Amino acid sequence: MSEGGEVLMRRQAETPANAGADAILEQVVGLLSMVAGESPEPPEACCIAIAGLVDAIAGRVIISPNAPGFRNLGLTEPVSRALRLPAFIENDASAAALGEHRFGAGRDFNHIVHVTVGTGIGGGLVLNGHLYRGARGLAGEIGHIILDPAGPSCNCGSRGCLEALASGTAFAERARRLVSSGRSSILADIAGGEPPNGEHLFRAATQGDALAEAEIRNAGHLLGLGLGSLVNVLNPEAITISGGLLVLGDMYFGPMRESLASLAYGPAAGVEIRFSELGDDTGLLGAAAVALEYLEQGGGS
Ligand SMILES: [Zn+2]
């Protein structure tokens, strides 16, 4: 990436997710070395954005759903040593928050709550123009705000988290429950014998299935309650939203806006909602923004 947010070079490879940490690390270093070697100008830093719990301050992945081998693994030190560059790491959603702030939908604001809605729900906080990391670099876990203590269980071990109620994974669960309830819905036909998933649910809803639509609207409503609670705590200027569920449009985000507005009071009620303009490059631009912020602050490991 250039400083201005232009993608100069792109290389992609499948993560050997089930291989051990060493194999994944070897691939990460190999890919980064290749890009650094082929770059038109020598890079000044690199940053890895990764899903999961990331201790950004210690440069360590605590746990990542996409790479089970990465458990309590120091990542920046070996990468920095191999590339002879300052190396940084950040949770992908926190990186996305900073990327939106520098290059995207959050560029007009100093205080943003960023939420990524996709398979899971992640988040990041930009406060006073900087990424807020908290005491151990773990801040921004918006997906684990609990909205229903008696609700479905979540990957994190709690019940009724926003992620367990309103993410892509939650939609798959909602679709399965709807089909097994036997209530009148075209969902089973659309799934055609496959286990019903979130995509089937959305297709049923767009074809006029009221029950499927009600599931999506309910999830949007809950997303608004979670975000509204955060808005009341943090009083951001804007909420920026990225991720695969943007395709759901008003069916999901309409109820979100309504419940958010009903919850947010006083000055918080005027919060702007902005959808990401960065598309698939949110992670890339986010990682670049994280590295740039460290370099500007004179940091480096
Ligand atoms: Zn959770």
mmCIF file of C-alpha atoms and ligand atoms in Angstrom:
data_model
loop_
_atom_site.group_PDB
_atom_site.id
_atom_site.type_symbol
_atom_site.label_atom_id
_atom_site.label_comp_id
_atom_site.label_asym_id
_atom_site.label_seq_id
_atom_site.Cartn_x
_atom_site.Cartn_y
_atom_site.Cartn_z
ATOM 1 C CA MET A 1 0.000 0.000 0.000
ATOM 2 C CA SER A 2 1.061 3.561 -0.561
ATOM 3 C CA GLU A 3 0.667 6.159 2.184
ATOM 4 C CA GLY A 4 -2.331 7.523 0.315
ATOM 5 C CA GLY A 5 -4.178 4.212 0.450
ATOM 6 C CA GLU A 6 -3.455 2.971 -3.042
ATOM 7 C CA VAL A 7 -2.989 -0.797 -3.375
ATOM 8 C CA LEU A 8 0.372 -1.180 -5.169
ATOM 9 C CA MET A 9 0.559 -4.942 -5.199
ATOM 10 C CA ARG A 10 -1.692 -7.809 -4.214
ATOM 11 C CA ARG A 11 -0.845 -11.452 -3.535
ATOM 12 C CA GLN A 12 -3.244 -13.996 -2.165
ATOM 13 C CA ALA A 13 -2.910 -17.502 -0.790
ATOM 14 C CA GLU A 14 -5.084 -19.992 1.025
ATOM 15 C CA THR A 15 -4.410 -20.131 4.770
ATOM 16 C CA PRO A 16 -3.304 -23.648 5.766
ATOM 17 C CA ALA A 17 -5.817 -23.206 8.592
ATOM 18 C CA ASN A 18 -5.490 -26.636 10.084
ATOM 19 C CA ALA A 19 -1.711 -26.828 9.844
ATOM 20 C CA GLY A 20 0.293 -25.946 12.907
ATOM 21 C CA ALA A 21 1.404 -22.472 13.854
ATOM 22 C CA ASP A 22 4.829 -22.967 12.247
ATOM 23 C CA ALA A 23 3.339 -23.743 8.822
ATOM 24 C CA ILE A 24 1.039 -20.716 8.929
ATOM 25 C CA LEU A 25 3.842 -18.464 10.115
ATOM 26 C CA GLU A 26 6.080 -19.745 7.338
ATOM 27 C CA GLN A 27 3.411 -18.923 4.775
ATOM 28 C CA VAL A 28 2.801 -15.435 6.204
ATOM 29 C CA VAL A 29 6.523 -14.649 6.170
ATOM 30 C CA GLY A 30 6.917 -16.136 2.677
ATOM 31 C CA LEU A 31 4.065 -14.083 1.237
ATOM 32 C CA LEU A 32 5.242 -10.863 2.886
ATOM 33 C CA SER A 33 8.846 -11.425 1.773
ATOM 34 C CA MET A 34 7.689 -11.969 -1.803
ATOM 35 C CA VAL A 35 5.662 -8.728 -1.797
ATOM 36 C CA ALA A 36 8.509 -6.797 -0.134
ATOM 37 C CA GLY A 37 10.971 -8.144 -2.717
ATOM 38 C CA GLU A 38 8.792 -7.255 -5.703
ATOM 39 C CA SER A 39 7.632 -3.874 -4.402
ATOM 40 C CA PRO A 40 8.495 -0.885 -6.641
ATOM 41 C CA GLU A 41 9.727 0.938 -3.518
ATOM 42 C CA PRO A 42 11.140 -0.694 -0.369
ATOM 43 C CA PRO A 43 8.371 -0.980 2.246
ATOM 44 C CA GLU A 44 8.718 0.878 5.549
ATOM 45 C CA ALA A 45 6.599 -1.382 7.710
ATOM 46 C CA CYS A 46 4.148 -4.247 7.609
ATOM 47 C CA CYS A 47 1.004 -4.960 9.539
ATOM 48 C CA ILE A 48 -1.065 -8.119 9.860
ATOM 49 C CA ALA A 49 -4.814 -7.794 10.386
ATOM 50 C CA ILE A 50 -6.295 -11.020 11.710
ATOM 51 C CA ALA A 51 -9.673 -12.106 13.084
ATOM 52 C CA GLY A 52 -9.774 -13.111 16.711
ATOM 53 C CA LEU A 53 -8.410 -11.934 20.003
ATOM 54 C CA VAL A 54 -5.218 -10.047 19.327
ATOM 55 C CA ASP A 55 -2.943 -8.517 21.940
ATOM 56 C CA ALA A 56 -1.788 -5.751 19.637
ATOM 57 C CA ILE A 57 0.458 -4.241 22.282
ATOM 58 C CA ALA A 58 2.432 -7.475 22.791
ATOM 59 C CA GLY A 59 2.270 -8.372 19.069
ATOM 60 C CA ARG A 60 0.533 -11.623 19.909
ATOM 61 C CA VAL A 61 -2.446 -13.610 18.607
ATOM 62 C CA ILE A 62 -4.301 -15.007 21.610
ATOM 63 C CA ILE A 63 -6.830 -17.011 19.598
ATOM 64 C CA SER A 64 -8.065 -16.841 16.001
ATOM 65 C CA PRO A 65 -11.138 -18.634 14.649
ATOM 66 C CA ASN A 66 -9.572 -18.830 11.173
ATOM 67 C CA ALA A 67 -6.248 -20.273 12.287
ATOM 68 C CA PRO A 68 -6.720 -22.653 15.216
ATOM 69 C CA GLY A 69 -2.938 -23.220 15.264
ATOM 70 C CA PHE A 70 -2.421 -19.593 16.264
ATOM 71 C CA ARG A 71 -2.793 -19.869 19.994
ATOM 72 C CA ASN A 72 -0.974 -17.416 22.194
ATOM 73 C CA LEU A 73 1.524 -16.921 19.404
ATOM 74 C CA GLY A 74 3.915 -13.986 19.161
ATOM 75 C CA LEU A 75 3.682 -12.908 15.530
ATOM 76 C CA THR A 76 5.298 -9.519 15.113
ATOM 77 C CA GLU A 77 8.726 -10.556 16.434
ATOM 78 C CA PRO A 78 9.434 -13.396 13.932
ATOM 79 C CA VAL A 79 7.881 -11.401 11.059
ATOM 80 C CA SER A 80 9.908 -8.306 11.892
ATOM 81 C CA ARG A 81 13.095 -10.390 12.151
ATOM 82 C CA ALA A 82 12.515 -12.148 8.828
ATOM 83 C CA LEU A 83 11.588 -8.996 6.915
ATOM 84 C CA ARG A 84 13.888 -6.592 8.749
ATOM 85 C CA LEU A 85 10.982 -4.178 9.004
ATOM 86 C CA PRO A 86 8.864 -2.844 11.833
ATOM 87 C CA ALA A 87 5.927 -5.272 12.081
ATOM 88 C CA PHE A 88 2.551 -4.717 13.710
ATOM 89 C CA ILE A 89 -0.543 -6.769 14.283
ATOM 90 C CA GLU A 90 -4.145 -5.795 14.840
ATOM 91 C CA ASN A 91 -7.541 -7.413 15.157
ATOM 92 C CA ASP A 92 -9.111 -7.157 11.691
ATOM 93 C CA ALA A 93 -12.169 -5.205 12.823
ATOM 94 C CA SER A 94 -10.108 -2.699 14.807
ATOM 95 C CA ALA A 95 -7.859 -2.288 11.770
ATOM 96 C CA ALA A 96 -10.963 -1.777 9.626
ATOM 97 C CA ALA A 97 -12.098 0.984 11.998
ATOM 98 C CA LEU A 98 -8.851 2.859 11.505
ATOM 99 C CA GLY A 99 -8.926 2.166 7.750
ATOM 100 C CA GLU A 100 -12.408 3.677 7.485
ATOM 101 C CA HIS A 101 -11.226 6.634 9.542
ATOM 102 C CA ARG A 102 -8.211 7.328 7.333
ATOM 103 C CA PHE A 103 -9.381 6.262 3.907
ATOM 104 C CA GLY A 104 -13.115 5.549 3.938
ATOM 105 C CA ALA A 105 -16.564 6.285 5.324
ATOM 106 C CA GLY A 106 -15.208 7.617 8.633
ATOM 107 C CA ARG A 107 -12.834 10.174 7.168
ATOM 108 C CA ASP A 108 -14.925 13.208 8.191
ATOM 109 C CA PHE A 109 -15.058 12.237 11.856
ATOM 110 C CA ASN A 110 -12.838 12.101 14.947
ATOM 111 C CA HIS A 111 -14.965 9.691 16.945
ATOM 112 C CA ILE A 112 -16.336 6.595 15.244
ATOM 113 C CA VAL A 113 -17.717 3.247 16.253
ATOM 114 C CA HIS A 114 -17.005 0.790 13.458
ATOM 115 C CA VAL A 115 -18.885 -2.472 13.167
ATOM 116 C CA THR A 116 -18.254 -5.319 10.723
ATOM 117 C CA VAL A 117 -21.243 -7.530 10.104
ATOM 118 C CA GLY A 118 -20.498 -10.788 8.335
ATOM 119 C CA THR A 119 -19.999 -14.377 9.465
ATOM 120 C CA GLY A 120 -19.313 -12.842 12.867
ATOM 121 C CA ILE A 121 -19.738 -9.354 14.275
ATOM 122 C CA GLY A 122 -16.607 -7.390 15.077
ATOM 123 C CA GLY A 123 -15.900 -3.830 15.931
ATOM 124 C CA GLY A 124 -13.368 -1.131 16.477
ATOM 125 C CA LEU A 125 -13.328 2.248 18.160
ATOM 126 C CA VAL A 126 -11.640 5.366 16.856
ATOM 127 C CA LEU A 127 -11.713 7.983 19.607
ATOM 128 C CA ASN A 128 -10.082 11.396 19.353
ATOM 129 C CA GLY A 129 -8.805 10.360 15.923
ATOM 130 C CA HIS A 130 -6.880 7.322 17.180
ATOM 131 C CA LEU A 131 -7.623 3.635 17.487
ATOM 132 C CA TYR A 132 -8.693 2.871 21.046
ATOM 133 C CA ARG A 133 -7.158 -0.447 22.115
ATOM 134 C CA GLY A 134 -7.885 -0.644 25.835
ATOM 135 C CA ALA A 135 -5.574 -2.052 28.487
ATOM 136 C CA ARG A 136 -4.487 -5.198 26.618
ATOM 137 C CA GLY A 137 -5.301 -4.240 23.056
ATOM 138 C CA LEU A 138 -8.589 -6.135 23.155
ATOM 139 C CA ALA A 139 -11.124 -3.280 22.997
ATOM 140 C CA GLY A 140 -13.952 -3.181 20.468
ATOM 141 C CA GLU A 141 -15.568 -6.611 20.860
ATOM 142 C CA ILE A 142 -18.969 -5.252 19.879
ATOM 143 C CA GLY A 143 -20.162 -8.707 18.819
ATOM 144 C CA HIS A 144 -20.124 -9.883 22.422
ATOM 145 C CA ILE A 145 -22.468 -7.299 23.856
ATOM 146 C CA ILE A 146 -25.135 -9.456 25.514
ATOM 147 C CA LEU A 147 -28.685 -8.677 24.453
ATOM 148 C CA ASP A 148 -30.468 -11.790 25.691
ATOM 149 C CA PRO A 149 -28.959 -13.755 28.587
ATOM 150 C CA ALA A 150 -31.296 -16.650 27.731
ATOM 151 C CA GLY A 151 -30.439 -16.476 24.036
ATOM 152 C CA PRO A 152 -28.443 -18.831 21.802
ATOM 153 C CA SER A 153 -24.933 -19.753 22.893
ATOM 154 C CA CYS A 154 -22.038 -17.843 21.368
ATOM 155 C CA ASN A 155 -18.532 -18.939 20.341
ATOM 156 C CA CYS A 156 -17.145 -16.858 23.199
ATOM 157 C CA GLY A 157 -18.863 -19.039 25.819
ATOM 158 C CA SER A 158 -21.638 -16.595 26.756
ATOM 159 C CA ARG A 159 -25.270 -16.643 25.637
ATOM 160 C CA GLY A 160 -27.283 -14.139 23.639
ATOM 161 C CA CYS A 161 -24.368 -12.060 22.338
ATOM 162 C CA LEU A 162 -25.046 -9.788 19.394
ATOM 163 C CA GLU A 163 -22.934 -12.146 17.255
ATOM 164 C CA ALA A 164 -25.098 -15.121 18.264
ATOM 165 C CA LEU A 165 -28.258 -13.203 17.350
ATOM 166 C CA ALA A 166 -27.528 -10.995 14.343
ATOM 167 C CA SER A 167 -24.481 -12.270 12.379
ATOM 168 C CA GLY A 168 -24.337 -14.423 9.237
ATOM 169 C CA THR A 169 -23.798 -17.459 11.469
ATOM 170 C CA ALA A 170 -26.854 -16.450 13.507
ATOM 171 C CA PHE A 171 -28.900 -16.220 10.303
ATOM 172 C CA ALA A 172 -27.981 -19.804 9.456
ATOM 173 C CA GLU A 173 -29.167 -20.843 12.921
ATOM 174 C CA ARG A 174 -32.365 -18.804 12.520
ATOM 175 C CA ALA A 175 -32.954 -20.459 9.118
ATOM 176 C CA ARG A 176 -32.495 -23.940 10.583
ATOM 177 C CA ARG A 177 -34.894 -23.189 13.425
ATOM 178 C CA LEU A 178 -37.478 -21.754 11.058
ATOM 179 C CA VAL A 179 -37.406 -24.864 8.859
ATOM 180 C CA SER A 180 -37.512 -27.306 11.765
ATOM 181 C CA SER A 181 -40.433 -25.414 13.339
ATOM 182 C CA GLY A 182 -42.476 -26.518 10.317
ATOM 183 C CA ARG A 183 -44.168 -23.110 10.057
ATOM 184 C CA SER A 184 -45.293 -22.002 6.632
ATOM 185 C CA SER A 185 -42.257 -20.746 4.780
ATOM 186 C CA ILE A 186 -40.722 -21.256 1.334
ATOM 187 C CA LEU A 187 -37.333 -21.583 3.018
ATOM 188 C CA ALA A 188 -37.197 -25.389 2.925
ATOM 189 C CA ASP A 189 -37.904 -25.358 -0.829
ATOM 190 C CA ILE A 190 -35.203 -22.766 -1.432
ATOM 191 C CA ALA A 191 -32.674 -24.745 0.617
ATOM 192 C CA GLY A 192 -33.589 -27.767 -1.536
ATOM 193 C CA GLY A 193 -32.396 -30.420 0.899
ATOM 194 C CA GLU A 194 -29.215 -28.604 1.944
ATOM 195 C CA PRO A 195 -28.980 -27.396 5.527
ATOM 196 C CA PRO A 196 -30.706 -23.979 5.346
ATOM 197 C CA ASN A 197 -28.271 -21.086 5.670
ATOM 198 C CA GLY A 198 -28.312 -17.301 5.878
ATOM 199 C CA GLU A 199 -28.271 -16.905 2.116
ATOM 200 C CA HIS A 200 -31.348 -19.109 1.787
ATOM 201 C CA LEU A 201 -33.044 -17.027 4.478
ATOM 202 C CA PHE A 202 -32.352 -13.783 2.612
ATOM 203 C CA ARG A 203 -33.512 -15.254 -0.682
ATOM 204 C CA ALA A 204 -36.766 -16.438 0.932
ATOM 205 C CA ALA A 205 -37.286 -12.972 2.419
ATOM 206 C CA THR A 206 -36.714 -11.187 -0.906
ATOM 207 C CA GLN A 207 -39.223 -13.566 -2.484
ATOM 208 C CA GLY A 208 -41.845 -12.322 -0.054
ATOM 209 C CA ASP A 209 -41.607 -14.886 2.755
ATOM 210 C CA ALA A 210 -42.875 -12.966 5.786
ATOM 211 C CA LEU A 211 -41.352 -15.316 8.375
ATOM 212 C CA ALA A 212 -37.888 -15.125 6.818
ATOM 213 C CA GLU A 213 -38.158 -11.349 6.582
ATOM 214 C CA ALA A 214 -39.221 -11.153 10.246
ATOM 215 C CA GLU A 215 -36.040 -13.027 11.260
ATOM 216 C CA ILE A 216 -33.844 -10.550 9.386
ATOM 217 C CA ARG A 217 -35.750 -7.544 10.713
ATOM 218 C CA ASN A 218 -35.484 -8.880 14.270
ATOM 219 C CA ALA A 219 -31.706 -9.301 13.872
ATOM 220 C CA GLY A 220 -31.431 -5.728 12.559
ATOM 221 C CA HIS A 221 -33.486 -4.499 15.506
ATOM 222 C CA LEU A 222 -31.076 -6.217 17.933
ATOM 223 C CA LEU A 223 -28.035 -4.814 16.117
ATOM 224 C CA GLY A 224 -29.533 -1.340 16.630
ATOM 225 C CA LEU A 225 -30.009 -2.000 20.357
ATOM 226 C CA GLY A 226 -26.363 -3.042 20.719
ATOM 227 C CA LEU A 227 -25.058 -0.098 18.750
ATOM 228 C CA GLY A 228 -27.453 2.314 20.465
ATOM 229 C CA SER A 229 -26.121 1.223 23.857
ATOM 230 C CA LEU A 230 -22.580 1.895 22.671
ATOM 231 C CA VAL A 231 -23.568 5.261 21.260
ATOM 232 C CA ASN A 232 -24.955 6.230 24.649
ATOM 233 C CA VAL A 233 -21.663 5.259 26.298
ATOM 234 C CA LEU A 234 -19.268 6.788 23.768
ATOM 235 C CA ASN A 235 -21.184 9.564 21.970
ATOM 236 C CA PRO A 236 -19.440 8.999 18.625
ATOM 237 C CA GLU A 237 -20.076 11.273 15.639
ATOM 238 C CA ALA A 238 -20.652 8.305 13.343
ATOM 239 C CA ILE A 239 -21.160 4.579 13.149
ATOM 240 C CA THR A 240 -19.413 3.061 10.132
ATOM 241 C CA ILE A 241 -20.485 -0.356 8.921
ATOM 242 C CA SER A 242 -18.682 -2.872 6.720
ATOM 243 C CA GLY A 243 -18.961 -6.579 5.959
ATOM 244 C CA GLY A 244 -20.816 -9.177 3.942
ATOM 245 C CA LEU A 245 -24.225 -8.417 5.455
ATOM 246 C CA LEU A 246 -24.319 -4.994 3.754
ATOM 247 C CA VAL A 247 -26.143 -6.837 0.932
ATOM 248 C CA LEU A 248 -29.175 -7.198 3.226
ATOM 249 C CA GLY A 249 -29.905 -3.494 2.767
ATOM 250 C CA ASP A 250 -32.960 -1.894 4.353
ATOM 251 C CA MET A 251 -34.456 -5.184 5.474
ATOM 252 C CA TYR A 252 -31.680 -5.403 8.098
ATOM 253 C CA PHE A 253 -30.472 -1.824 8.435
ATOM 254 C CA GLY A 254 -33.923 -0.194 8.484
ATOM 255 C CA PRO A 255 -34.914 -1.827 11.811
ATOM 256 C CA MET A 256 -31.338 -1.171 13.019
ATOM 257 C CA ARG A 257 -31.775 2.575 12.424
ATOM 258 C CA GLU A 258 -35.177 2.555 14.155
ATOM 259 C CA SER A 259 -34.060 0.773 17.305
ATOM 260 C CA LEU A 260 -30.855 2.794 17.427
ATOM 261 C CA ALA A 261 -32.816 6.031 17.251
ATOM 262 C CA SER A 262 -35.250 4.819 19.908
ATOM 263 C CA LEU A 263 -32.394 4.045 22.309
ATOM 264 C CA ALA A 264 -29.966 6.850 21.738
ATOM 265 C CA TYR A 265 -30.911 9.897 23.756
ATOM 266 C CA GLY A 266 -29.696 13.476 24.051
ATOM 267 C CA PRO A 267 -26.736 14.434 21.883
ATOM 268 C CA ALA A 268 -26.140 10.783 20.959
ATOM 269 C CA ALA A 269 -29.360 10.677 18.939
ATOM 270 C CA GLY A 270 -27.792 12.590 16.050
ATOM 271 C CA VAL A 271 -25.189 9.918 15.265
ATOM 272 C CA GLU A 272 -24.470 9.495 11.541
ATOM 273 C CA ILE A 273 -24.641 6.057 9.922
ATOM 274 C CA ARG A 274 -22.137 5.512 7.096
ATOM 275 C CA PHE A 275 -21.643 2.373 5.047
ATOM 276 C CA SER A 276 -18.135 1.287 4.080
ATOM 277 C CA GLU A 277 -16.800 2.352 0.694
ATOM 278 C CA LEU A 278 -13.723 0.133 0.884
ATOM 279 C CA GLY A 279 -15.325 -3.190 -0.063
ATOM 280 C CA ASP A 280 -13.013 -6.188 -0.011
ATOM 281 C CA ASP A 281 -10.017 -3.957 0.690
ATOM 282 C CA THR A 282 -11.239 -2.924 4.151
ATOM 283 C CA GLY A 283 -8.746 -5.299 5.800
ATOM 284 C CA LEU A 284 -5.814 -4.256 3.616
ATOM 285 C CA LEU A 285 -6.470 -0.554 4.066
ATOM 286 C CA GLY A 286 -7.046 -1.087 7.759
ATOM 287 C CA ALA A 287 -3.706 -2.839 8.197
ATOM 288 C CA ALA A 288 -1.991 -0.028 6.281
ATOM 289 C CA ALA A 289 -3.709 2.574 8.462
ATOM 290 C CA VAL A 290 -2.503 0.805 11.618
ATOM 291 C CA ALA A 291 1.105 0.722 10.371
ATOM 292 C CA LEU A 292 0.911 4.394 9.329
ATOM 293 C CA GLU A 293 -0.400 5.415 12.735
ATOM 294 C CA TYR A 294 2.482 3.616 14.480
ATOM 295 C CA LEU A 295 5.056 5.148 12.116
ATOM 296 C CA GLU A 296 3.606 8.640 12.657
ATOM 297 C CA GLN A 297 3.864 8.115 16.417
ATOM 298 C CA GLY A 298 7.476 6.997 16.035
ATOM 299 C CA GLY A 299 6.674 3.387 16.964
ATOM 300 C CA GLY A 300 8.226 0.183 15.646
ATOM 301 C CA SER A 301 9.209 -3.214 16.961
HETATM 302 ZN ZN ZN B 1 -20.127 -13.840 22.481
#
